[in-house]
Amino acid sequence: MGAKKFEQVAQEIKGKSILVANRGIPARRVVRAIRETFQAVPVMTVTEVDRTSPSTAAAQELLLLGADPRAYLNIDLVIKKANLRGIVAIHPGWGFAAEDDSFPQKCEAAGITFIGPSQQAMRMLGNKVEVRKLAKRLGVPVVPGSEGAVDVPTARKVAAELGLPIMLKAEGGGGGRGIYEVYNEADLESAFSKASAMAQASFGNPRLYVEKLLTSVRHIEIQVIADTYGNVFAFDERDCTVQRNHQKLIEITPSPWPGMTEELRERLKEYAAILVKEVGYYSVCTVEFLVDREGTPYLIEVNTRLQVEHGITECRYGVDLVEEQIAIAFGARLRFNKNNTRPLLWSLQCRINCEDPQGGFSPNAGMITRYTTPGGPGIRIDSCIGPGYEFPSQYDSAAALLIAYAPTWKKTLAIMDRGLREYTIGGVKTTIPFHRQIIAHPKFQAGDHDTNFVDNTPELMCYTDLEPEELRLSRLVAEISAKGYNPYVQLGEYRTPFCKRVGTFTPVIPPMDLEAHDIPYPRGDRRAVLDMVRETREKGVIHFVDTTTRDITQSNSGNRFRLAEDRLIGPYLDSCRFFSLENGGGAHFHVAMLANMTYPFSEAHEWNQFAPKTMKQLLIRSTNVLGYKPQPINIMRKTAEKVCEEYDVIRCFDFLNHVENMKPFAEVALSENNKGNIWQPAISLSWAKGFDVPHYLGVADNLITMSAEAAGLSKKKIQRVIILALKDMGGVCPPHFVRELVTTLRKKYPELVLDYHRHYTDGLFVPAVGAAAQAGAHILDVAIGASVRWYGQGEVLSTAAYVEQEFGLSNVLNKKVIRDCNFLLKQIMPFYDRYTAPYFRGIDYDVVEHGMPGGATSSSQEGALKQGYIHLLPYMLQFLAGTRKIVRYHDVTPGSQITWNTAFLAVTGAFKRGGEREVRHLLEVLETVASVTDDKLTPAEREDRLRLYQDSNDAFRQLLLGRYGKLPLGFPPDWVYQSAFGSDWRRAVAERTTHSPLDDLADVDLAEEFKALRTRLKRHPSEEEFVMYLNHPGDALKTIEQRQTFGDANNVPLDVWFEGLEVGREITFSDSKGKPHIMTILHITRPDEGGMSVVRYVLDAEITSHQIKVAEAKAEAGQSIELADRNNEWHVAAPSNGDLWVVHVQPGDFVKRGEELFNISIMKQEKAVLAPRDGMVVRVLKDADYRQDKRMVPVKEGELLVELGPVPRLCSACRHPVTRDEYKFCPFCSQNLMEPEATDGN
Amino acid sequence: MDQGIHLWRAGRTGLAEPLTPDGLAALHPAWAEAVAGHGPWREEGAWLVAATPVDTPVLIAGPCTSTQDVLAALAGELDLPAWTSLLSPVQRTGRGQLRRAWLSPPGNLFVSSLWPTPDKPWATLLPLLAGVAVAVGLRDLGLEAWVKWPNDILVNGQKVVGILVEDRGGRIIVGTGFNCLSSPAAAELRPGHAVPAGSLAAAGLALGPLDLWLEIGPRIRKVVSEVLAQSPQTFVRQAEELLALRGRMVSVLDGETRVTGRIRGLALDGGLRLSREDGEQILYSGHILYL
């Protein structure tokens, strides 16, 4: 038979049936060539599970192989069926039976053309020992080693010649299997016997040969194609050096390695060609080499089939290897030669597998829920998946081969990076993000890597695998909609899906006044700003700070503005010509994270973009910084540095006025690096005996002295560069007192700028700030009308009008913009008001007696009401008034909580002892003790007063010991200690200290903390995340996690945020990149027995669904299983599919961390599942006791089996158990158990 | 804990009795031989260390409930490295799978080993791997050992080794009971047992418990390390070669259900492939009975 031309063969094959005996990617690849080149009939083998796989799409017919998933290996079955079908040729693809050398023979016997090499040639090149002999004979270098199989003495001799380390390789092994590395001579003998036994067991052939073990090598291979007439063509090399466990991950042609010279390339091609020619091999094959650092090649093996990575060679040359291979099998002459087949492009392939690289590359079968492929110039995809495809677990994890090609290496890398970014595979974990890590790695880009690259480069594993933000946000919307309330704002189940809605939030945006662009304050230079304030004040101009977005709207997590609403009103506020906008700090910081999933510093940063003109201000709680407990100095400083980047005015208070507690912050704020920052120490103000003008003058002097030290300036100079704030957080100081205080301060420190900050609680906001203004204060804190509530500041325009009309003080405010801003706020506030806690929001003049500040009264009332002590509330307030005369400090965070708890405990304690009668008696004693000197007390009264603090909590006792800092008027009398500490009181008195708590707090190891956070996140945390974590570790992690789960929740419209989305309504929202998305909920199912509801919705054009747990599972849940919430550390799930055979616990049991809860048999491995933490067993969802009833209960991976609950929480104050999870207040002592809301807003 | 043979002389109440070389020697002639052969024993705190060098920690505890319990307890406390093993001459409540009793008279080998925790794909394959490793080890020592799925070891159709793989809080602890010198009589076996018990001595491998472990322990370790460096699929193919009863009709009892079919081999995830009239079924639990 003469040599046929390709076209002849093509004509010959046309319309004939050709079978691909394979599945997945190779089957699809070959089928495509059969169809497009030859117009032949492509037939594909399928097992049952593969019948509907996407790969079958291009096949014209399927050849059914039955249920056995391994039937692709059954050559006899395949040939039998092929014969019956009238198949003329079989292509084996790669993998499965492609290298079984009986395949060509059996095809021939059946009269079918085998599209591949002859059996003879396959044996010559495919057998490692044979090919090695052949190579040596032809002068092709091989890895030095023994001549064929050896015995132990020969092995030892060879080892001595080669030097260690060596490898023992099974003659019958391959593909990285059956290799044993030997590093010590002593191990040789035992390794040999084991390797031999294993080889016998594995391959039915115990024979071993010895090879030198090469370290630091590249894997370089040459693609060869040859016809039956002895024409051979070798292509440029493929570099497959990026591997894991001998599995190739990425292939490149040509090699980007600088050591790959033209000379070496030609040599390798020459070696490959002579091997192929020598044995008369035809079809395609790949000759694989290892190349060491010096460029010395060693032949390792020849693959006698088409390879996975053949596509990159096709892209480099612009050829189709498969059509050529098919034609050759039918006798065509090879068309390729050096003249017509030249390398044109670079090409790079990433193997996209359904594996989780961060989970040890574990295979990941499941439903492909989303599928979007990349495209555009330079991209080729060969895949076997599609949307909705249930990726099977029976086969390997290869999902797609993504190839990029371009004229340069750099462009190829860029296309691949772009392609990987465009590629979306949802529902299963894939290697896509891992490939992006590799592509971005400088060593990879430089070609400077070896076969151990993946193992030796752990940073490749540091990435976050996130789904698109719109999808994550849509799940949040679905969850709020199904529940009817937003669980993340932490207001409880404040509404249901059936409640009447406030309505759609479509605000009317007032036109921005373009004239209002000038701001009188020279932001960025503290000296200039303060000079300007002083000079204008001389001329009768008073200045205003706006607190609308912080102090007014922060305490209750429901009414704390989201960044989304800040974005709306911020630009207006920015043009109102306020001195500064207080938009951060205090409880605001924490609530931003907790309730709004917002990063506080990113928020502040954005503020400076949408409101760039006006200074920003925040509030710091001295040692507690932005949290609730004292922080060591280095955390204070670290936080201060971050704060100074985004805020101009740093207000800092201490509830004891212990000025040393503020010093680390002062040092940072006053440093020369931060010359735009204005340090604003605040005096915490009460109005009571002892807390008089001379006392506060002393505090002011201390603050000035401390600030002067921190700045390294004189006491005189410092007064010109700082502001002193008078912080009347309770709203208790009467106007006459304020007037007197400000007058005295102004007189003593004429250069010092004063800011008066007070709350509305006593109803005297306007006269009091008026008095301050009249007496010479420079700055007053106010807010925009629609946001004003009694617990915050007063209203700006009325206050400005009052001081103008009464005292002739003018201002620089832009009243028109203020009105516009107010109009916008009027549209926003209804949503926040509706879902704010309804407790006490009125005026209470009695605050001047009891001193309970801001939001603390409403949360206190809530506590008393919910615990059934509302009838005792008047007594508690009376107790507060009395105790403030005995133990003296200021009622602001954390002092306000301590005072409240003390009163609550004393009053309820007395009530338990003897009813209201006893309470009244206690209060009489208190009144007497507080008003009479010691010597006038009767012995009975001296005895009775010891009951006053006998029920007090630990925080109160810590305060008495001086652990929060120095008490402003000194320690209380000894009997207080006697009452609070009992018999131990003398030791308590001896232990008291007046040092700053900072003196005793050791610095935190920041590097270690950073490492801990990085480990936890599996990626590098941002600086901001780190500072968040240092201040509120648990809640920061929660916020970061929520951010990863849902994206930026500020993109959700306001009404949807609180009320969810009604079925059928369409909303448009933007993602963080500004791309708009449309979402409509189609249907929300009724909760099933497991309490699960499915929300079906359209997101953009795609219909998808999200399952949400909206109710508790019914007791007798049917077939549906309840999945454990992976983020709930109380949920104990089945660790994998298996059989539950014994459960050791029952509801109500207490378990210790590490105790065995239940045991699952997984393929006869017995997995003890241990309690993840101490707790109480709440539910046991499945029970088993195999030894009793010989029954095992099948369980699914992730199925909830045991739910633990906290060992009833211990109250942080009184250490009594808090028996119900939903309790916000300790039923015993009324300690507020919800930290952020426990604050009074400061 | 360093390499070498360590005898836990202190013991601990509720866990293991105190142990002396003399006491150990008195329990069985094979132990007497081992005590003499590996001495002298030098003191090291609560432990005595043998003169024979060994390249992993091999611990010997006094009579105990089960070596699994002792090793689990010590592993956490002493932060023991992978491949630490613990032997005891006698177990009072030695156990097999599902807490079945394992008769543990002196003279046989009861040993628990701490395995490295493998990647997730191996999770379901460990019992099979344990079986294959022991079988290969025994084959190395000249016995034709087969693995009855998933990990009973048969020699001449008799069960000579039983294996229990436990995951205790993320630590893989593999318990192995070798019938070295004696095996339970038929009457002592659990009703419904599948195969008769045999001893290694009867099959031609007459080693005492400690010496057997010093021979086979490192072999098991080596096999496991090598297998774990390969792909799970490769391993399953290798394991199939050692699978007992391939092609035989069997009946598999799983709790109270019984499935009958012909053993075809192993599924890629280690399950037992049983061909039945109505198609193939892959089993993941139950135990094999002959038909």
mmCIF file of C-alpha atoms in Angstrom, chain A residues 322-546:
data_model
loop_
_atom_site.group_PDB
_atom_site.id
_atom_site.type_symbol
_atom_site.label_atom_id
_atom_site.label_comp_id
_atom_site.label_asym_id
_atom_site.label_seq_id
_atom_site.Cartn_x
_atom_site.Cartn_y
_atom_site.Cartn_z
ATOM 1 C CA VAL A 322 -5.397 14.464 16.911
ATOM 2 C CA GLU A 323 -6.539 14.728 13.293
ATOM 3 C CA GLU A 324 -2.992 13.968 12.207
ATOM 4 C CA GLN A 325 -2.854 10.999 14.571
ATOM 5 C CA ILE A 326 -6.117 9.632 13.183
ATOM 6 C CA ALA A 327 -5.019 10.063 9.599
ATOM 7 C CA ILE A 328 -1.703 8.332 10.321
ATOM 8 C CA ALA A 329 -3.546 5.363 11.774
ATOM 9 C CA PHE A 330 -5.323 5.049 8.456
ATOM 10 C CA GLY A 331 -2.059 5.175 6.541
ATOM 11 C CA ALA A 332 -1.704 8.858 5.742
ATOM 12 C CA ARG A 333 1.677 10.423 5.257
ATOM 13 C CA LEU A 334 2.737 12.859 8.000
ATOM 14 C CA ARG A 335 2.189 16.398 6.755
ATOM 15 C CA PHE A 336 4.512 18.172 9.188
ATOM 16 C CA ASN A 337 8.087 19.102 8.339
ATOM 17 C CA LYS A 338 10.510 21.791 9.408
ATOM 18 C CA ASN A 339 9.490 24.046 6.574
ATOM 19 C CA ASN A 340 5.752 24.037 7.008
ATOM 20 C CA THR A 341 5.489 23.587 10.755
ATOM 21 C CA ARG A 342 7.126 26.334 12.747
ATOM 22 C CA PRO A 343 6.709 27.480 16.310
ATOM 23 C CA LEU A 344 4.734 30.704 16.476
ATOM 24 C CA LEU A 345 3.441 31.333 19.968
ATOM 25 C CA TRP A 346 3.920 30.748 23.652
ATOM 26 C CA SER A 347 1.341 28.578 25.301
ATOM 27 C CA LEU A 348 0.482 27.752 28.889
ATOM 28 C CA GLN A 349 -2.011 25.263 30.290
ATOM 29 C CA CYS A 350 -3.563 25.120 33.761
ATOM 30 C CA ARG A 351 -5.280 21.936 34.786
ATOM 31 C CA ILE A 352 -8.539 22.967 36.427
ATOM 32 C CA ASN A 353 -9.464 20.164 38.778
ATOM 33 C CA CYS A 354 -12.359 19.828 41.181
ATOM 34 C CA GLU A 355 -10.042 19.713 44.151
ATOM 35 C CA ASP A 356 -9.605 21.857 47.205
ATOM 36 C CA PRO A 357 -5.932 22.852 47.295
ATOM 37 C CA GLN A 358 -6.279 24.285 50.791
ATOM 38 C CA GLY A 359 -7.773 20.975 51.908
ATOM 39 C CA GLY A 360 -4.834 18.857 50.772
ATOM 40 C CA PHE A 361 -6.139 18.787 47.189
ATOM 41 C CA SER A 362 -8.984 16.568 48.255
ATOM 42 C CA PRO A 363 -11.325 15.732 45.374
ATOM 43 C CA ASN A 364 -14.542 17.645 45.433
ATOM 44 C CA ALA A 365 -17.516 16.045 43.716
ATOM 45 C CA GLY A 366 -20.869 17.783 43.584
ATOM 46 C CA MET A 367 -23.245 19.954 41.617
ATOM 47 C CA ILE A 368 -21.753 22.683 39.428
ATOM 48 C CA THR A 369 -24.134 25.502 40.337
ATOM 49 C CA ARG A 370 -22.599 28.283 38.242
ATOM 50 C CA TYR A 371 -20.444 28.050 35.200
ATOM 51 C CA THR A 372 -19.021 30.880 33.176
ATOM 52 C CA THR A 373 -16.066 30.303 30.908
ATOM 53 C CA PRO A 374 -13.431 32.802 29.881
ATOM 54 C CA GLY A 375 -13.040 33.721 26.266
ATOM 55 C CA GLY A 376 -11.505 36.326 24.064
ATOM 56 C CA PRO A 377 -8.178 36.276 22.256
ATOM 57 C CA GLY A 378 -5.630 33.729 23.319
ATOM 58 C CA ILE A 379 -7.895 31.371 25.264
ATOM 59 C CA ARG A 380 -8.703 27.710 24.638
ATOM 60 C CA ILE A 381 -10.775 25.498 26.910
ATOM 61 C CA ASP A 382 -11.206 21.741 26.842
ATOM 62 C CA SER A 383 -13.624 20.875 29.620
ATOM 63 C CA CYS A 384 -15.941 18.105 30.700
ATOM 64 C CA ILE A 385 -18.290 20.117 32.892
ATOM 65 C CA GLY A 386 -21.166 22.527 32.546
ATOM 66 C CA PRO A 387 -23.775 24.264 34.678
ATOM 67 C CA GLY A 388 -25.997 21.882 36.597
ATOM 68 C CA TYR A 389 -23.641 18.952 36.068
ATOM 69 C CA GLU A 390 -23.258 16.667 39.026
ATOM 70 C CA PHE A 391 -19.500 16.121 38.988
ATOM 71 C CA PRO A 392 -19.050 12.408 39.736
ATOM 72 C CA SER A 393 -16.897 11.054 42.507
ATOM 73 C CA GLN A 394 -16.046 7.815 40.704
ATOM 74 C CA TYR A 395 -13.433 9.304 38.373
ATOM 75 C CA ASP A 396 -10.490 11.622 38.530
ATOM 76 C CA SER A 397 -11.013 15.259 39.366
ATOM 77 C CA ALA A 398 -10.040 16.821 36.005
ATOM 78 C CA ALA A 399 -12.674 19.403 35.075
ATOM 79 C CA ALA A 400 -11.080 21.526 32.404
ATOM 80 C CA LEU A 401 -7.853 22.384 30.631
ATOM 81 C CA LEU A 402 -7.453 26.105 30.306
ATOM 82 C CA ILE A 403 -4.878 27.191 27.749
ATOM 83 C CA ALA A 404 -3.597 30.686 27.087
ATOM 84 C CA TYR A 405 -1.435 31.474 24.052
ATOM 85 C CA ALA A 406 0.258 34.609 22.831
ATOM 86 C CA PRO A 407 3.384 35.794 21.026
ATOM 87 C CA THR A 408 5.307 36.461 24.260
ATOM 88 C CA TRP A 409 5.622 34.796 27.638
ATOM 89 C CA LYS A 410 4.538 37.968 29.393
ATOM 90 C CA LYS A 411 1.389 38.285 27.354
ATOM 91 C CA THR A 412 0.658 34.602 27.842
ATOM 92 C CA LEU A 413 0.863 35.023 31.608
ATOM 93 C CA ALA A 414 -1.410 38.060 31.439
ATOM 94 C CA ILE A 415 -3.999 36.215 29.358
ATOM 95 C CA MET A 416 -3.920 33.266 31.723
ATOM 96 C CA ASP A 417 -4.372 35.506 34.742
ATOM 97 C CA ARG A 418 -7.273 37.209 33.032
ATOM 98 C CA GLY A 419 -8.745 33.884 31.952
ATOM 99 C CA LEU A 420 -8.560 32.469 35.453
ATOM 100 C CA ARG A 421 -10.291 35.584 36.779
ATOM 101 C CA GLU A 422 -13.081 35.238 34.226
ATOM 102 C CA TYR A 423 -13.553 31.549 34.903
ATOM 103 C CA THR A 424 -16.411 30.912 37.346
ATOM 104 C CA ILE A 425 -17.130 27.422 38.594
ATOM 105 C CA GLY A 426 -19.609 27.492 41.450
ATOM 106 C CA GLY A 427 -20.689 24.760 43.821
ATOM 107 C CA VAL A 428 -17.393 22.905 44.050
ATOM 108 C CA LYS A 429 -13.924 23.957 45.047
ATOM 109 C CA THR A 430 -11.497 24.058 42.171
ATOM 110 C CA THR A 431 -7.822 24.700 41.592
ATOM 111 C CA ILE A 432 -8.582 28.039 39.860
ATOM 112 C CA PRO A 433 -7.559 30.317 42.769
ATOM 113 C CA PHE A 434 -4.484 28.179 43.381
ATOM 114 C CA HIS A 435 -3.424 28.543 39.749
ATOM 115 C CA ARG A 436 -3.784 32.286 40.084
ATOM 116 C CA GLN A 437 -1.323 32.142 42.957
ATOM 117 C CA ILE A 438 1.158 30.228 40.839
ATOM 118 C CA ILE A 439 0.743 32.483 37.812
ATOM 119 C CA ALA A 440 1.388 35.525 40.000
ATOM 120 C CA HIS A 441 4.463 34.048 41.700
ATOM 121 C CA PRO A 442 7.695 35.770 40.659
ATOM 122 C CA LYS A 443 9.671 32.508 40.637
ATOM 123 C CA PHE A 444 7.191 30.943 38.292
ATOM 124 C CA GLN A 445 7.145 33.965 36.056
ATOM 125 C CA ALA A 446 10.942 33.934 35.934
ATOM 126 C CA GLY A 447 11.008 30.233 35.112
ATOM 127 C CA ASP A 448 13.079 29.798 38.247
ATOM 128 C CA HIS A 449 11.418 26.766 39.788
ATOM 129 C CA ASP A 450 11.920 23.023 39.996
ATOM 130 C CA THR A 451 9.662 20.028 40.457
ATOM 131 C CA ASN A 452 9.473 20.718 44.197
ATOM 132 C CA PHE A 453 8.135 24.243 43.645
ATOM 133 C CA VAL A 454 4.642 23.577 44.952
ATOM 134 C CA ASP A 455 5.866 21.706 48.026
ATOM 135 C CA ASN A 456 8.480 24.319 48.843
ATOM 136 C CA THR A 457 6.289 27.376 48.306
ATOM 137 C CA PRO A 458 3.707 27.376 51.099
ATOM 138 C CA GLU A 459 2.577 30.924 50.329
ATOM 139 C CA LEU A 460 0.808 29.549 47.277
ATOM 140 C CA MET A 461 -1.810 28.264 49.708
ATOM 141 C CA CYS A 462 -2.573 31.716 51.116
ATOM 142 C CA TYR A 463 -5.588 32.888 49.184
ATOM 143 C CA THR A 464 -9.258 33.493 49.645
ATOM 144 C CA ASP A 465 -11.616 31.657 47.386
ATOM 145 C CA LEU A 466 -14.577 33.990 47.121
ATOM 146 C CA GLU A 467 -17.687 33.814 45.024
ATOM 147 C CA PRO A 468 -18.824 36.980 43.207
ATOM 148 C CA GLU A 469 -20.043 39.652 45.580
ATOM 149 C CA GLU A 470 -23.496 40.002 44.023
ATOM 150 C CA LEU A 471 -24.154 36.331 44.630
ATOM 151 C CA ARG A 472 -23.035 36.612 48.235
ATOM 152 C CA LEU A 473 -25.111 39.732 48.761
ATOM 153 C CA SER A 474 -28.134 38.089 47.177
ATOM 154 C CA ARG A 475 -27.892 35.341 49.789
ATOM 155 C CA LEU A 476 -27.987 37.961 52.516
ATOM 156 C CA VAL A 477 -31.074 39.507 50.957
ATOM 157 C CA ALA A 478 -32.624 36.046 50.633
ATOM 158 C CA GLU A 479 -31.930 35.330 54.281
ATOM 159 C CA ILE A 480 -33.425 38.599 55.545
ATOM 160 C CA SER A 481 -36.418 38.089 53.271
ATOM 161 C CA ALA A 482 -37.094 34.523 54.402
ATOM 162 C CA LYS A 483 -36.778 35.419 58.061
ATOM 163 C CA GLY A 484 -38.523 38.768 57.779
ATOM 164 C CA TYR A 485 -35.872 40.349 59.974
ATOM 165 C CA ASN A 486 -32.162 40.922 59.733
ATOM 166 C CA PRO A 487 -30.455 38.658 62.264
ATOM 167 C CA TYR A 488 -27.171 40.531 61.923
ATOM 168 C CA VAL A 489 -28.367 43.835 63.401
ATOM 169 C CA GLN A 490 -28.850 41.900 66.633
ATOM 170 C CA LEU A 491 -32.228 43.226 67.585
ATOM 171 C CA GLY A 492 -33.785 39.795 67.933
ATOM 172 C CA GLU A 493 -36.723 38.733 65.815
ATOM 173 C CA TYR A 494 -38.051 42.264 65.510
ATOM 174 C CA ARG A 495 -40.498 41.519 62.721
ATOM 175 C CA THR A 496 -41.821 38.661 60.569
ATOM 176 C CA PRO A 497 -42.181 38.412 56.788
ATOM 177 C CA PHE A 498 -45.848 39.312 57.245
ATOM 178 C CA CYS A 499 -45.434 42.566 59.146
ATOM 179 C CA LYS A 500 -46.384 45.826 57.548
ATOM 180 C CA ARG A 501 -43.375 47.509 56.025
ATOM 181 C CA VAL A 502 -42.097 51.005 56.499
ATOM 182 C CA GLY A 503 -41.956 51.015 52.744
ATOM 183 C CA THR A 504 -39.549 51.194 49.884
ATOM 184 C CA PHE A 505 -36.607 53.473 50.489
ATOM 185 C CA THR A 506 -36.453 55.801 47.491
ATOM 186 C CA PRO A 507 -35.212 59.062 48.972
ATOM 187 C CA VAL A 508 -35.746 62.388 47.289
ATOM 188 C CA ILE A 509 -32.261 63.799 47.037
ATOM 189 C CA PRO A 510 -32.167 67.591 47.452
ATOM 190 C CA PRO A 511 -29.991 69.323 44.894
ATOM 191 C CA MET A 512 -26.476 69.926 46.150
ATOM 192 C CA ASP A 513 -25.708 73.605 46.624
ATOM 193 C CA LEU A 514 -22.723 74.048 44.364
ATOM 194 C CA GLU A 515 -21.995 77.448 45.840
ATOM 195 C CA ALA A 516 -21.399 75.863 49.226
ATOM 196 C CA HIS A 517 -17.878 74.673 48.652
ATOM 197 C CA ASP A 518 -15.748 76.884 50.851
ATOM 198 C CA ILE A 519 -14.907 75.736 54.351
ATOM 199 C CA PRO A 520 -13.501 78.331 56.743
ATOM 200 C CA TYR A 521 -11.313 75.872 58.710
ATOM 201 C CA PRO A 522 -7.767 75.293 57.386
ATOM 202 C CA ARG A 523 -7.928 71.503 57.804
ATOM 203 C CA GLY A 524 -4.572 69.768 58.070
ATOM 204 C CA ASP A 525 -2.821 72.316 60.279
ATOM 205 C CA ARG A 526 -3.848 72.229 63.927
ATOM 206 C CA ARG A 527 -2.186 75.509 64.812
ATOM 207 C CA ALA A 528 -3.896 77.373 61.991
ATOM 208 C CA VAL A 529 -7.277 75.822 62.783
ATOM 209 C CA LEU A 530 -7.092 76.760 66.453
ATOM 210 C CA ASP A 531 -5.783 80.257 65.714
ATOM 211 C CA MET A 532 -8.750 80.778 63.430
ATOM 212 C CA VAL A 533 -11.194 79.527 66.115
ATOM 213 C CA ARG A 534 -9.633 81.800 68.753
ATOM 214 C CA GLU A 535 -9.583 84.850 66.514
ATOM 215 C CA THR A 536 -13.175 84.469 65.319
ATOM 216 C CA ARG A 537 -14.377 83.762 68.850
ATOM 217 C CA GLU A 538 -12.881 87.080 69.883
ATOM 218 C CA LYS A 539 -15.152 88.613 67.282
ATOM 219 C CA GLY A 540 -18.230 86.858 68.643
ATOM 220 C CA VAL A 541 -18.372 83.824 66.361
ATOM 221 C CA ILE A 542 -19.281 80.493 67.957
ATOM 222 C CA HIS A 543 -18.443 77.144 66.315
ATOM 223 C CA PHE A 544 -20.350 73.888 66.125
ATOM 224 C CA VAL A 545 -19.463 70.189 65.973
ATOM 225 C CA ASP A 546 -22.011 67.867 64.389
#
